[in-house]
GROMACS .gro file of C-alpha atoms in nm:
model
   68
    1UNK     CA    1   0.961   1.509   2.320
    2UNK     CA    2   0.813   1.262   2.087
    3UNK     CA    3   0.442   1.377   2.082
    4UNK     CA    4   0.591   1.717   2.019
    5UNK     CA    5   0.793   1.587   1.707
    6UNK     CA    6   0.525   1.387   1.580
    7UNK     CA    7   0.279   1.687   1.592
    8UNK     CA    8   0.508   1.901   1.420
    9UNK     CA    9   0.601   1.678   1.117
   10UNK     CA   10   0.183   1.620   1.118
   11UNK     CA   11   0.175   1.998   1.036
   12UNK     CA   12   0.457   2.023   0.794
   13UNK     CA   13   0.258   1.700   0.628
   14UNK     CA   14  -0.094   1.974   0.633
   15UNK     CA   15   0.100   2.196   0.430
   16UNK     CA   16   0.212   1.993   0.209
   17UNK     CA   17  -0.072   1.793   0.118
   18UNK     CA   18  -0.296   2.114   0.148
   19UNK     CA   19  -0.031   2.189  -0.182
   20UNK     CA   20  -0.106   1.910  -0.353
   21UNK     CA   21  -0.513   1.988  -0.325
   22UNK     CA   22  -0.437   2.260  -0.471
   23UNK     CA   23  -0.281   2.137  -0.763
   24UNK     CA   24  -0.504   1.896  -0.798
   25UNK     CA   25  -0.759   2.135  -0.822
   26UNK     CA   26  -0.636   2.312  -1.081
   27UNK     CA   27  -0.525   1.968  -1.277
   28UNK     CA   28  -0.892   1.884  -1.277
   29UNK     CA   29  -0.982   2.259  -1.389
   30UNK     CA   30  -0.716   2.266  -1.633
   31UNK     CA   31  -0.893   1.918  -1.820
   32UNK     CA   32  -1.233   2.048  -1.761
   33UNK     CA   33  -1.351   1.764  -1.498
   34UNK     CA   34  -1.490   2.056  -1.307
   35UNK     CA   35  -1.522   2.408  -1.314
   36UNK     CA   36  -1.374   2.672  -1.105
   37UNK     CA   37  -1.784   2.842  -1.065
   38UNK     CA   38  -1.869   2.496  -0.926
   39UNK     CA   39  -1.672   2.524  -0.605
   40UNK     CA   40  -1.850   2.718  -0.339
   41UNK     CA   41  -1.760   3.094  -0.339
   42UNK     CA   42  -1.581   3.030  -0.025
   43UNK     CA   43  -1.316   2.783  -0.198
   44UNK     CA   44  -1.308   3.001  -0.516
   45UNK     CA   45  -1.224   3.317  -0.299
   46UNK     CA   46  -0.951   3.095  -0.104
   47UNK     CA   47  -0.815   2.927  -0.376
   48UNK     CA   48  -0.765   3.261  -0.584
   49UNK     CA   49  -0.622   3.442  -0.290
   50UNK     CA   50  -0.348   3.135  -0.268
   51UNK     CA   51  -0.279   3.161  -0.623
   52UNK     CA   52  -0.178   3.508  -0.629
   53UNK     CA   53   0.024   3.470  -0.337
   54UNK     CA   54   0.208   3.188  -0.494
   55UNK     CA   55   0.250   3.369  -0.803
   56UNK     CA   56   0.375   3.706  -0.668
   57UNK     CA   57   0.616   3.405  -0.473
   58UNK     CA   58   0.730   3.274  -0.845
   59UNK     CA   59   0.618   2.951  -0.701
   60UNK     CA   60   0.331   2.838  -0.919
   61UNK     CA   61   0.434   2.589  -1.087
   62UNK     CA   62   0.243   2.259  -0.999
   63UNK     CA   63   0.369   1.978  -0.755
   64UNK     CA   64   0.127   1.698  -0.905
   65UNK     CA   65   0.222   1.627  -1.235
   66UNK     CA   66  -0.014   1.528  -1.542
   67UNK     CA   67  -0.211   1.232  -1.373
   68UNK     CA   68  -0.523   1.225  -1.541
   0.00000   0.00000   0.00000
């Protein structure tokens, strides 16, 4: 019942603000507060393999917008 509901909105939540890392990522890329060879090649293979999927998806355009 509830704890079921709760856990699933909690996941739905993980995607979403997994998104918004993402963006933010790339925000802080894009403004050159750090660079993309910084992250461990771990992230940097993860992070690439997201974008193309997103982009193959025609859904790259950014969720967080210009905060910096």
């Amino acid at each position: 019942g509830e704890i079921e509901s709760l856990s699933q909105l909690l996941m739905h939540s993980d995607a979403s603000i997994v998104r918004v890392l993402e963006d933010l990522v790339d925000l802080l890329i894009r403004k050159n507060v750090i660079l993309f060879t910084e992250l461990p090649a771990e992230a940097q293979a993860k992070l690439q393999s997201r974008k193309q999927l997103r982009a193959r998806l025609g859904d790259d355009q950014l969720m967080v917008s210009d905060i910096l």
